[in-house]
Tab-separated table of C-alpha atoms in Angstrom:
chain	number	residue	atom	x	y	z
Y	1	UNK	CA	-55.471	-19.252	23.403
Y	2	UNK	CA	-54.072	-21.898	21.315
Y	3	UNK	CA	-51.543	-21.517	18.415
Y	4	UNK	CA	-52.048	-21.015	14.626
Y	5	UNK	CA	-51.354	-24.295	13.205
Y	6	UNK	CA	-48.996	-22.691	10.438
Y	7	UNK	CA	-46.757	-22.038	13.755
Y	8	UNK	CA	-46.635	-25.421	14.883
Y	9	UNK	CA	-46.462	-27.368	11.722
Y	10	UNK	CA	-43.709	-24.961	10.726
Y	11	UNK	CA	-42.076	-25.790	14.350
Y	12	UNK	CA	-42.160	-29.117	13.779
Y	13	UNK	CA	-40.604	-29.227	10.266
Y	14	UNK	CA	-37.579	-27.231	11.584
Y	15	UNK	CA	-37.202	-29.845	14.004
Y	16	UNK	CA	-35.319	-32.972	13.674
Y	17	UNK	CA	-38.117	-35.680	13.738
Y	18	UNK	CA	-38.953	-38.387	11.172
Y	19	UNK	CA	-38.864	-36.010	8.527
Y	20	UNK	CA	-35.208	-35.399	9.314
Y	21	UNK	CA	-34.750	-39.107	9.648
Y	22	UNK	CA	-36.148	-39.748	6.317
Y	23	UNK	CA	-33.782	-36.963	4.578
Y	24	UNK	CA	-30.842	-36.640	6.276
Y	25	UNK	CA	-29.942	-34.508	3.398
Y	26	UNK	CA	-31.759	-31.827	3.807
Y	27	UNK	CA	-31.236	-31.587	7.925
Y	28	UNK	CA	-27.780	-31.076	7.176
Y	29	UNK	CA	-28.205	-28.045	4.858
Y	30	UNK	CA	-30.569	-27.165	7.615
Y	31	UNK	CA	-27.967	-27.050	10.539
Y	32	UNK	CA	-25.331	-25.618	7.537
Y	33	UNK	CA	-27.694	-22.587	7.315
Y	34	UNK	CA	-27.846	-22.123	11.383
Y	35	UNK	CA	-24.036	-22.531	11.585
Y	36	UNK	CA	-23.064	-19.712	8.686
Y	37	UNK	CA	-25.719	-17.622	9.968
Y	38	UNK	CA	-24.676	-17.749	13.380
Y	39	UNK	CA	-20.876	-17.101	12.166
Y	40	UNK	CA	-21.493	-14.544	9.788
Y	41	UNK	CA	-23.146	-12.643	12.591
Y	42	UNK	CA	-20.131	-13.587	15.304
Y	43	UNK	CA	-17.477	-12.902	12.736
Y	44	UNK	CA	-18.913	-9.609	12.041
Y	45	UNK	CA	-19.598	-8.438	15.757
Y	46	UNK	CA	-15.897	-9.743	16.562
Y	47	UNK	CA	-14.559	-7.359	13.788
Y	48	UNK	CA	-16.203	-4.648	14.453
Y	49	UNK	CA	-16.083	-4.605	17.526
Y	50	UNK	CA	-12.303	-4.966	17.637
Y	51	UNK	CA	-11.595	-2.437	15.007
Y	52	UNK	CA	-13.342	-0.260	17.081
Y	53	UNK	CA	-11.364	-0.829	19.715
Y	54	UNK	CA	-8.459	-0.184	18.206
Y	55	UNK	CA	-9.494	3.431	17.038
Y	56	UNK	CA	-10.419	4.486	20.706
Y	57	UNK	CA	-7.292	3.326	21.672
Y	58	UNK	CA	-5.042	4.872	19.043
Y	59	UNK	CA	-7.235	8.280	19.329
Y	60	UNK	CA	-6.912	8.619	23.408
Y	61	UNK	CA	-3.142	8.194	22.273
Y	62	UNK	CA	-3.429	10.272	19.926
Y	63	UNK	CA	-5.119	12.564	22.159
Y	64	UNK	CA	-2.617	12.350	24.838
Y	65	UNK	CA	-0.450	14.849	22.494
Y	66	UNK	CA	-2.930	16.132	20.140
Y	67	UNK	CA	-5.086	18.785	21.281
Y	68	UNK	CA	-9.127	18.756	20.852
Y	69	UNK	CA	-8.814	21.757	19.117
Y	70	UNK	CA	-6.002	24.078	18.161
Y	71	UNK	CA	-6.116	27.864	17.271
Y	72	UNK	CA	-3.956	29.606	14.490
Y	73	UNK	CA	-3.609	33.072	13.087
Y	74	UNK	CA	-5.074	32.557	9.750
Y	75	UNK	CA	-1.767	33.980	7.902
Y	76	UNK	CA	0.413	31.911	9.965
Y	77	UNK	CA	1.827	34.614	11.837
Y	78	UNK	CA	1.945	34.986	16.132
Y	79	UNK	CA	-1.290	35.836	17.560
Y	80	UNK	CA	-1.372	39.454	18.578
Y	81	UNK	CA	-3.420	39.126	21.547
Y	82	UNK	CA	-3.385	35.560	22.803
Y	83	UNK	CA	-4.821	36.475	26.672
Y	84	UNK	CA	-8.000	37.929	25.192
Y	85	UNK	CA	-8.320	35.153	22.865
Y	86	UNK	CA	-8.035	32.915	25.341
Y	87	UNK	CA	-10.169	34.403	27.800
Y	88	UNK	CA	-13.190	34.249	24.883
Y	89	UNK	CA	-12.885	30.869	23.692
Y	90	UNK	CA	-13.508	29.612	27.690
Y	91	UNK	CA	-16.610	30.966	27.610
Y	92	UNK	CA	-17.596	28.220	25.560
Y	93	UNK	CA	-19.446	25.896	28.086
Y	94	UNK	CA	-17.195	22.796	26.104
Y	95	UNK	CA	-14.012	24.734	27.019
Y	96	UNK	CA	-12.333	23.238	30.093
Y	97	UNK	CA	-8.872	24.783	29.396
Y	98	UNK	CA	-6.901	26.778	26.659
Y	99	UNK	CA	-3.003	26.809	26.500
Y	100	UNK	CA	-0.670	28.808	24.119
Y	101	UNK	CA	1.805	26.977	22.248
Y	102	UNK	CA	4.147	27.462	19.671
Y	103	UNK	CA	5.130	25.007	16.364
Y	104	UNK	CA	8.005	24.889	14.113
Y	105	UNK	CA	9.620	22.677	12.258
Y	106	UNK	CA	13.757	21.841	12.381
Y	107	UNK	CA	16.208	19.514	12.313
Y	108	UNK	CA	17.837	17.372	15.213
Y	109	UNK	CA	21.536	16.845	15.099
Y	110	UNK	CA	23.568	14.672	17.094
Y	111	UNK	CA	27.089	13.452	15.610
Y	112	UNK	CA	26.105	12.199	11.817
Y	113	UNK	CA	22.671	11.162	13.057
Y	114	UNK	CA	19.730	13.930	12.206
Y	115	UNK	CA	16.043	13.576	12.114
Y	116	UNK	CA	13.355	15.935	11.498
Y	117	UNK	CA	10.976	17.456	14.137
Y	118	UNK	CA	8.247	18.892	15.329
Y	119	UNK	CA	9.202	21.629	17.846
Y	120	UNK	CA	6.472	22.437	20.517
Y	121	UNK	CA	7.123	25.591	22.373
Y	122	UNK	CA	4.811	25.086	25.671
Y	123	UNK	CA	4.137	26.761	28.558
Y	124	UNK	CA	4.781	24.623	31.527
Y	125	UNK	CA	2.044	25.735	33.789
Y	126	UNK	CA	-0.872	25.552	31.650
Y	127	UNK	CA	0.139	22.636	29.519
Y	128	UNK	CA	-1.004	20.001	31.868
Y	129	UNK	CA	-4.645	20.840	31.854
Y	130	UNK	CA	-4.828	20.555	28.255
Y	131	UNK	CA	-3.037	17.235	27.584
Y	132	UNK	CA	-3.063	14.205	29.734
Y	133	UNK	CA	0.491	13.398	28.351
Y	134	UNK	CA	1.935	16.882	29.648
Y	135	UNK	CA	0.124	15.467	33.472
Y	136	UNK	CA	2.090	12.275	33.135
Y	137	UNK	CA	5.515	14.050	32.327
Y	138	UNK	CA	5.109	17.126	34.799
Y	139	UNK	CA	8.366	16.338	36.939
Y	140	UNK	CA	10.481	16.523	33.279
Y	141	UNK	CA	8.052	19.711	31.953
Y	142	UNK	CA	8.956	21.989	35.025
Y	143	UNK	CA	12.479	21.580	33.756
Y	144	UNK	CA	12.021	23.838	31.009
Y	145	UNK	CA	13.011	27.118	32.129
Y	146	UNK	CA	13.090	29.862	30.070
Y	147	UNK	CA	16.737	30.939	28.845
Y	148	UNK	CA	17.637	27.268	29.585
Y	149	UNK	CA	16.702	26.073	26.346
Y	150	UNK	CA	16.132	22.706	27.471
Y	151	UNK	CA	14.033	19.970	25.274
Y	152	UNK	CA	11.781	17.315	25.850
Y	153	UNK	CA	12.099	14.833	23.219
Y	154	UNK	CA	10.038	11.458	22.526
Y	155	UNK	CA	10.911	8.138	23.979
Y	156	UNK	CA	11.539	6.608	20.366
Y	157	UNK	CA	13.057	10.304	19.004
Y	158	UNK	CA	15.944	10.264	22.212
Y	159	UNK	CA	16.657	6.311	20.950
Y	160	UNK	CA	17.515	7.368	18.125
Y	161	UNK	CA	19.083	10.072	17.978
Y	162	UNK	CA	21.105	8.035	20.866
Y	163	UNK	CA	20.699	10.839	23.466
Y	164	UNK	CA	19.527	10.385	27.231
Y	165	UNK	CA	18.543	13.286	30.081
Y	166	UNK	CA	21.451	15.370	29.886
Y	167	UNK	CA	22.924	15.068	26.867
Y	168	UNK	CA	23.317	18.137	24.415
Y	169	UNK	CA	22.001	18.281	20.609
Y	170	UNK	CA	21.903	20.721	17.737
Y	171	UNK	CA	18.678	22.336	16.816
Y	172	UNK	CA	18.814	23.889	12.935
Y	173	UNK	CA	16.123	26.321	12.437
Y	174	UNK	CA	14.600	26.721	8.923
Y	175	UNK	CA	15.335	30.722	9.179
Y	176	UNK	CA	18.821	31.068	8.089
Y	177	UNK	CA	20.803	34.408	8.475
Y	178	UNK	CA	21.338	36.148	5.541
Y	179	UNK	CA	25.104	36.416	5.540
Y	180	UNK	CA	27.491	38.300	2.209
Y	181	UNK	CA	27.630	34.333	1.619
Y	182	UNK	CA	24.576	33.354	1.578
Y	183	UNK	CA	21.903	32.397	3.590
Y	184	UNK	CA	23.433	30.699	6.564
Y	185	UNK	CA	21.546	28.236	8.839
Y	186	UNK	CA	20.878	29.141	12.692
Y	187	UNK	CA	22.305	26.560	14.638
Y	188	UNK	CA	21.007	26.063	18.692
Y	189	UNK	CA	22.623	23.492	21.279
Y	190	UNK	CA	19.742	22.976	23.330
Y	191	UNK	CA	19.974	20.641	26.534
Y	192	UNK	CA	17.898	16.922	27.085
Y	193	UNK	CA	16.163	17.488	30.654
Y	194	UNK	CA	13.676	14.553	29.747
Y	195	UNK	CA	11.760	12.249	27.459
Y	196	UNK	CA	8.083	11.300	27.389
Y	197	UNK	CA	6.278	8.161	26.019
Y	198	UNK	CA	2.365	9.041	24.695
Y	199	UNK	CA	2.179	5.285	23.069
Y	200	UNK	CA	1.621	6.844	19.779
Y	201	UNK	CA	4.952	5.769	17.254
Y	202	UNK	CA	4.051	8.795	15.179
Y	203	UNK	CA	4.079	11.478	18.319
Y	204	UNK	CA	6.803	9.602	19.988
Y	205	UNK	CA	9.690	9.691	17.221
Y	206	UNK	CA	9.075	13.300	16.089
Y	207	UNK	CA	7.992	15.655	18.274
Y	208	UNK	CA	10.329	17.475	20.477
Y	209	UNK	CA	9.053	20.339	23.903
Y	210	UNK	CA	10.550	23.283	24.729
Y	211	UNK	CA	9.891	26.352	26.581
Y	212	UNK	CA	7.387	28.607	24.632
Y	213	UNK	CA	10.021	31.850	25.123
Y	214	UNK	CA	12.540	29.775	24.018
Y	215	UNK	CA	11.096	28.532	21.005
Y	216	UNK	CA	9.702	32.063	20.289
Y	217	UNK	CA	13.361	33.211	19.996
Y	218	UNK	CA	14.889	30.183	18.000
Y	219	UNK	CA	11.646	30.807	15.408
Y	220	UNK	CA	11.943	34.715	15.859
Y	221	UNK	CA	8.093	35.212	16.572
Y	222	UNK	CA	6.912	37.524	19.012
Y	223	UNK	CA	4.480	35.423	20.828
Y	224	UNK	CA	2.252	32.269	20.518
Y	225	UNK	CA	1.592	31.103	17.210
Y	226	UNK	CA	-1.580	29.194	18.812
Y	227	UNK	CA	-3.947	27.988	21.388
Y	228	UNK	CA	-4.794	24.149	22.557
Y	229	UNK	CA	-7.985	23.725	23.424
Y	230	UNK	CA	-9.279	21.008	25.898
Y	231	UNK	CA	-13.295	19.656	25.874
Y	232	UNK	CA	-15.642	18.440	28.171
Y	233	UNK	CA	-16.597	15.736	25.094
Y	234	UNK	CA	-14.219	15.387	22.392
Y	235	UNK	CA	-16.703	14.313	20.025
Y	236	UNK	CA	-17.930	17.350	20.239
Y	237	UNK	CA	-14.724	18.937	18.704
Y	238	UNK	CA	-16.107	19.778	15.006
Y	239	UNK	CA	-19.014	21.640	16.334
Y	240	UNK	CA	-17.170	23.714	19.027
Y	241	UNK	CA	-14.976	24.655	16.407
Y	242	UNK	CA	-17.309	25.745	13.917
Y	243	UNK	CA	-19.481	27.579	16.854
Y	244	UNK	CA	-16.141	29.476	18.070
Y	245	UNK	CA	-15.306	30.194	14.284
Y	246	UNK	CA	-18.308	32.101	13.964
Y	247	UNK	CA	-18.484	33.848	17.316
Y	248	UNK	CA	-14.949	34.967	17.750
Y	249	UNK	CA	-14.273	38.097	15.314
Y	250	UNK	CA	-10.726	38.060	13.623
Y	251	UNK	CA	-8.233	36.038	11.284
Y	252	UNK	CA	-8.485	32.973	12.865
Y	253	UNK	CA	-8.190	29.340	11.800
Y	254	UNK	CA	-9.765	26.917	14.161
Y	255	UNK	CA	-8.993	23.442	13.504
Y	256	UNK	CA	-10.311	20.074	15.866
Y	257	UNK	CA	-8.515	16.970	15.966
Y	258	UNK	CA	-10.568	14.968	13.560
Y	259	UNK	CA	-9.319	17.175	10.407
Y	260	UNK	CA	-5.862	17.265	12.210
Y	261	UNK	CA	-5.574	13.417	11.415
Y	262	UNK	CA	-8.404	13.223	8.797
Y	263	UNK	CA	-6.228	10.725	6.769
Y	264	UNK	CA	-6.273	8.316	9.428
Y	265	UNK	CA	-9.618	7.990	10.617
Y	266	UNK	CA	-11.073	8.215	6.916
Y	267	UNK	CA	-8.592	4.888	6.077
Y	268	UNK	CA	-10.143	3.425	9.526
Y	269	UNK	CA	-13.648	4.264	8.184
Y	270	UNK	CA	-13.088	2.676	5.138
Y	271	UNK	CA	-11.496	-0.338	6.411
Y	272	UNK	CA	-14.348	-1.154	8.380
Y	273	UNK	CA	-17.139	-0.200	5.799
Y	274	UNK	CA	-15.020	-3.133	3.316
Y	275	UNK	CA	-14.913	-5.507	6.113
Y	276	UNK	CA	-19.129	-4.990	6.887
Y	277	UNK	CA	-19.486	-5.804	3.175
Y	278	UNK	CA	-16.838	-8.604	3.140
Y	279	UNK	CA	-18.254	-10.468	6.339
Y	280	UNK	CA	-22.015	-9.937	5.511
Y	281	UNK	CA	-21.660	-11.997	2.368
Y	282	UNK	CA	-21.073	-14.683	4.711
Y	283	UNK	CA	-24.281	-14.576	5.828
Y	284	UNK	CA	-25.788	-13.888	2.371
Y	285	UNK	CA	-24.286	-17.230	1.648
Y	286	UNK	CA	-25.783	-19.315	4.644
Y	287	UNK	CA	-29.203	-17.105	3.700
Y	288	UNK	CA	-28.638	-19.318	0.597
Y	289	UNK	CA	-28.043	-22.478	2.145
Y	290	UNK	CA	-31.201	-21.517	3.797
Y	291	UNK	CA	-33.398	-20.808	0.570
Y	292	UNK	CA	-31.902	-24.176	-0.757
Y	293	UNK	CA	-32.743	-26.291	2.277
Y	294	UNK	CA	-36.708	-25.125	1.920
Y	295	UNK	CA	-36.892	-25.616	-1.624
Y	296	UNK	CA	-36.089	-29.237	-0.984
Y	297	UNK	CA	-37.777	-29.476	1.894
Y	298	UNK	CA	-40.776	-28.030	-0.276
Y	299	UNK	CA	-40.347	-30.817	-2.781
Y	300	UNK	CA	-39.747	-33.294	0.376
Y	301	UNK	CA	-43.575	-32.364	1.798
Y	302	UNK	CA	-45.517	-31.866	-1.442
Y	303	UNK	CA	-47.582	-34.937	0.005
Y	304	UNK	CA	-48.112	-33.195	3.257
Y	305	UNK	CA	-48.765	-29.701	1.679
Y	306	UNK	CA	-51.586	-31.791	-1.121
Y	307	UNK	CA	-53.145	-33.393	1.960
Y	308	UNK	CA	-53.263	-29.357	4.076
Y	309	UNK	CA	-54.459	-28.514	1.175
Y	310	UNK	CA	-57.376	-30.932	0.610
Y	311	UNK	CA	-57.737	-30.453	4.264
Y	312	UNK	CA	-59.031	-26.679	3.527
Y	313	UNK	CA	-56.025	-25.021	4.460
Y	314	UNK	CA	-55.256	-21.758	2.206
Y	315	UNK	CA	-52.473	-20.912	0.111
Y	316	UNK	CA	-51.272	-17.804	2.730
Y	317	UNK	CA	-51.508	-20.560	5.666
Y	318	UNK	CA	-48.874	-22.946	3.488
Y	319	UNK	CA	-46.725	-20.101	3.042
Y	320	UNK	CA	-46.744	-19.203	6.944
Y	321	UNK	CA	-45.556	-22.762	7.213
Y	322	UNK	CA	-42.485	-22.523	5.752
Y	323	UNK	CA	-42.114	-19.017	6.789
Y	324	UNK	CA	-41.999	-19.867	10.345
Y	325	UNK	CA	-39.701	-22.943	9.132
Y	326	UNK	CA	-37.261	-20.100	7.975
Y	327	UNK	CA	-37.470	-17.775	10.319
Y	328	UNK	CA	-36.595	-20.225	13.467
Y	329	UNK	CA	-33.165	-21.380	11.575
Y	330	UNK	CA	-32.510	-17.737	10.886
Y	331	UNK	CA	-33.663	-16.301	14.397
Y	332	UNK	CA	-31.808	-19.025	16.037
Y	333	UNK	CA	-28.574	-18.641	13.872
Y	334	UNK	CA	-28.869	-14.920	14.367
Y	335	UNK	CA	-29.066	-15.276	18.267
Y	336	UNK	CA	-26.174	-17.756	18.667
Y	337	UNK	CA	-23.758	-15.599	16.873
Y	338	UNK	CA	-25.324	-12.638	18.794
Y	339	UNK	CA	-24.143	-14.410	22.299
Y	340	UNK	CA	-20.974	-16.366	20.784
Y	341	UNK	CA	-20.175	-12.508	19.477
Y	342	UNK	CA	-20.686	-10.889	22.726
Y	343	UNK	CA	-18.942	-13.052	24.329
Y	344	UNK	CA	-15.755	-13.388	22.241
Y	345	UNK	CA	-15.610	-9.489	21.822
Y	346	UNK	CA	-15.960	-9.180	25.892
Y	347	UNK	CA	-13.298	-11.304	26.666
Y	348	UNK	CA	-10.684	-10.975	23.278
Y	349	UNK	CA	-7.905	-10.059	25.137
Y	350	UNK	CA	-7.831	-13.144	27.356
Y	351	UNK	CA	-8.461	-15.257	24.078
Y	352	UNK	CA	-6.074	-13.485	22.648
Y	353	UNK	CA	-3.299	-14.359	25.328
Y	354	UNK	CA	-4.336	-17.910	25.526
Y	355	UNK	CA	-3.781	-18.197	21.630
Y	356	UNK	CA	-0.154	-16.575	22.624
Y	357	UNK	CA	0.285	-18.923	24.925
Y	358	UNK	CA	-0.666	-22.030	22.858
Y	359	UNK	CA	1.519	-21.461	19.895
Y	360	UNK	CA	4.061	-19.246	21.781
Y	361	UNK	CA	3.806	-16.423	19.360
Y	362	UNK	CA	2.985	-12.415	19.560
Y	363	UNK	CA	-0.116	-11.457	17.529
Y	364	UNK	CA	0.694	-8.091	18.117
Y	365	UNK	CA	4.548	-7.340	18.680
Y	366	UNK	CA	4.686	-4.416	20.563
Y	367	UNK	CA	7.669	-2.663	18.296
Y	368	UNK	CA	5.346	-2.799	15.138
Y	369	UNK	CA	2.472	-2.231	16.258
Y	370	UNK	CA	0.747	0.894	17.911
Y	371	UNK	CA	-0.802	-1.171	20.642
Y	372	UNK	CA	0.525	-4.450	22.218
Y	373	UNK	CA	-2.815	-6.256	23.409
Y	374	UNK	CA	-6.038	-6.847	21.489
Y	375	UNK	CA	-8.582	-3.609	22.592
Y	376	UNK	CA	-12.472	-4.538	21.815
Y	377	UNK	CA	-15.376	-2.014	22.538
Y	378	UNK	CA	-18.822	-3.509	21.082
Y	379	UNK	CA	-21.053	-0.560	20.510
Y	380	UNK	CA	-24.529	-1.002	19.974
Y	381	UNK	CA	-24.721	1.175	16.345
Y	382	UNK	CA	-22.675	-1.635	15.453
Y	383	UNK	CA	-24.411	-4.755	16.682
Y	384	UNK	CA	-27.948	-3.543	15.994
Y	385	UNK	CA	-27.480	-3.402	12.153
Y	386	UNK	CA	-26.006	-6.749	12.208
Y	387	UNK	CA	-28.656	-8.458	14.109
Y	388	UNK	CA	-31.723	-6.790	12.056
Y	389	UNK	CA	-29.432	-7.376	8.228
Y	390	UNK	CA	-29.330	-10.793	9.349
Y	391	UNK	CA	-32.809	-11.445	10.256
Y	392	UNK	CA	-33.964	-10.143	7.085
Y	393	UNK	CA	-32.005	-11.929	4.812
Y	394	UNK	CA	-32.957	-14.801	6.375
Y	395	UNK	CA	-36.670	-13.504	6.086
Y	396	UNK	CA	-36.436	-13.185	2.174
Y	397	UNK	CA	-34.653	-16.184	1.756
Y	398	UNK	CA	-37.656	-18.073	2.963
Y	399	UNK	CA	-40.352	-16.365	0.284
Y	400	UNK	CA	-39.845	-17.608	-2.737
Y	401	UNK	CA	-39.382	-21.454	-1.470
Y	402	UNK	CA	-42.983	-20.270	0.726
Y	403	UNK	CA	-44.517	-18.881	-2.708
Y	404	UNK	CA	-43.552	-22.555	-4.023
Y	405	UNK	CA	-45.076	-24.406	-1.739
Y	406	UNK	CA	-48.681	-22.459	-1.671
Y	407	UNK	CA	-48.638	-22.942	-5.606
Y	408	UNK	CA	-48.410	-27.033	-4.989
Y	409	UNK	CA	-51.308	-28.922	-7.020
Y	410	UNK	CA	-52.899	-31.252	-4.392
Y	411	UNK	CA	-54.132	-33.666	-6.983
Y	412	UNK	CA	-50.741	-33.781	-8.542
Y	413	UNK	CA	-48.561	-33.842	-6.182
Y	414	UNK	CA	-51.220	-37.126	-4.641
Y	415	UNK	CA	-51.121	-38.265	-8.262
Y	416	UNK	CA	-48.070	-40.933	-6.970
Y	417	UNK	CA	-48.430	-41.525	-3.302
């Protein structure tokens, strides 16, 4: 079955024969339009799929010391019966372990250097199946026997503070003994037996382990003051907390790592919904370019359009016409920044090094930033609305130049040839 004609005139308008030859012009708003198009479209893929990148890799180090979901008494005290709780919540068919923990704040103190922390009692049995950082640092976790009151401390938290595996420090609880004086602060020297590194600067410079029975007699509390959970899918975090809120009776307050670090991933989620906007004006402009270029070429063919006309051709076939003219610039545009996309955000990290290479500079120094290479992950929620936004802005760009053309006058626009 042969073609519509519309197709194949419009075909051959787009491409660069005499017409093209005879306006030079208006070819080179032409390829202008293909060329923003097609970056708009890689720019936005690139972007996208690099920030996402960079949130999977900064949650599964976040991850590495946050838990999916963590369990509190709901008045902040120690949870009276921590083995039954635990034995309920892995019943959840998510639930692939639970571990009791428990938090505090105090103060580090080595010489005149001190630094605020995050004291996690742990148990260090069960910790490993809950975090993958605890699996990584087993040899220094079995070190903390209870009575020992030996500490764990993060790679960037032992620089610091100047202190290696050995080395003794003060630990200041918030408590204080009430003395005739005053209220007194508790002071504890507690013993270095390791260090671990999640990645994660936050984690890393502020967060110090320790046996749970230790640190259940430095914050005088009779037993856990929570439980870490670990999930088959940790996407699925919200939910399981919500479902284990409502089936577990008592004061509890179950909390999943997305409202743990809520801050952080609604910044992320904003950055990227600015940048969408930002880089799809690009393509809104080459859309332009592209309702320019077929107005002109509109005026360019008003002879050829009068003599279709006269020829019996309807006003809906002149619009296909240039339709089909716009819609090939915009399909192919769209398609080469698809590939040139997919093919950047595949291989970034290679680009990435060869730009290091070439002008002998870190894009990502590895004391600043969180990460040290360039992470990508294209996702296909991502890509999809691209592809489809582009095509139709290319589509509507192409009407009103199309309505133009079917409202030529044959007899004036042959008045002069």
């Amino acid at each position: 079955m042969d073609s519509p004609y519309e197709l194949l005139i419009g075909w051959r308008y787009t491409r660069a024969g005499r017409a093209a030859r005879r306006n030079g012009f208006i070819s080179f708003i032409s390829a202008a339009s293909v060329i923003g198009i097609a970056l708009g479209v890689w720019a936005l893929i690139v972007v996208l799929s690099v920030m996402n990148g960079f949130q999977k890799e900064v949650r599964d180090r976040m991850l590495s010391v946050v838990s999916h979901v963590e369990i509190y008494d709901a008045f902040g005290q120690a949870l009276t019966d921590p083995s039954m709780l635990m034995e309920k919540v892995r019943k959840h068919p998510q639930v692939v372990a639970a571990a009791p923990f428990v938090s505090g704040q105090s103060l580090l103190v080595r010489g005149d250097t001190m630094r605020g922390v995050m004291v996690r009692g742990i148990d260090p049995g069960m910790e490993p199946s809950v975090t993958s950082m605890a699996a990584v640092n087993d040899a220094a976790l079995q070190q903390l026997v209870p009575g020992s009151f030996g500490v764990v401390l993060g790679k960037q938290l032992a620089v610091t503070m100047g202190v290696q595996q050995g080395d003794t420090v003060t630990l200041v609880a918030p408590n204080g003994q009430v003395t005739p004086a005053g209220v007194a602060p508790r002071f504890k020297q507690v013993t270095v037996v390791g260090t671990f590194d999640s990645g994660h600067f936050e984690y890393d410079s502020t967060l110090a382990m320790m046996h749970m029975q230790d640190a259940a007699k430095i914050y005088r509390v009779e037993g856990p003051t929570g439980i870490r959970l670990k999930l088959h899918d940790l996407n699925k975090a919200m939910e399981v907390a919500e479902e284990l809120q409502q089936s577990i009776n008592g004061n509890y307050h179950f909390v999943d790592w997305g409202q743990q670090n809520r801050t952080w991933f609604a910044a992320v989620k904003v950055e990227k919904r600015m940048m969408s906007i930002i880089l799809t004006l690009i393509i809104l402009v080459a859309a332009f370019n592209l309702l320019v270029t077929l107005v002109m070429s509109v005026q360019d063919k008003r002879a050829d359009i009068a003599i279709l006309r006269t020829l019996g051709a309807s006003p809906r076939s002149i619009m296909r016409i240039f339709v089909v003219q716009g819609a090939v610039v915009g399909v192919v545009g769209t398609l080469a920044g698809l590939l040139i996309g997919l093919l950047t955000a595949f291989n970034i990290d290679p680009i990435v090094g060869f730009i290091e290479r070439l002008f002998n500079a870190r894009l990502l120094p590895p004391d600043i930033y969180l990460i040290s290479r360039m992470p990508s992950d294209p996702q296909a929620a991502n890509i999809v609305p691209v592809v489809l936004v582009s095509l139709l802005l290319a589509f509507l760009s192409t009407l009103y130049p199309s309505w133009r053309a079917s409202r030529v006058n044959p007899a004036e626009a042959l008045r002069y040839e």
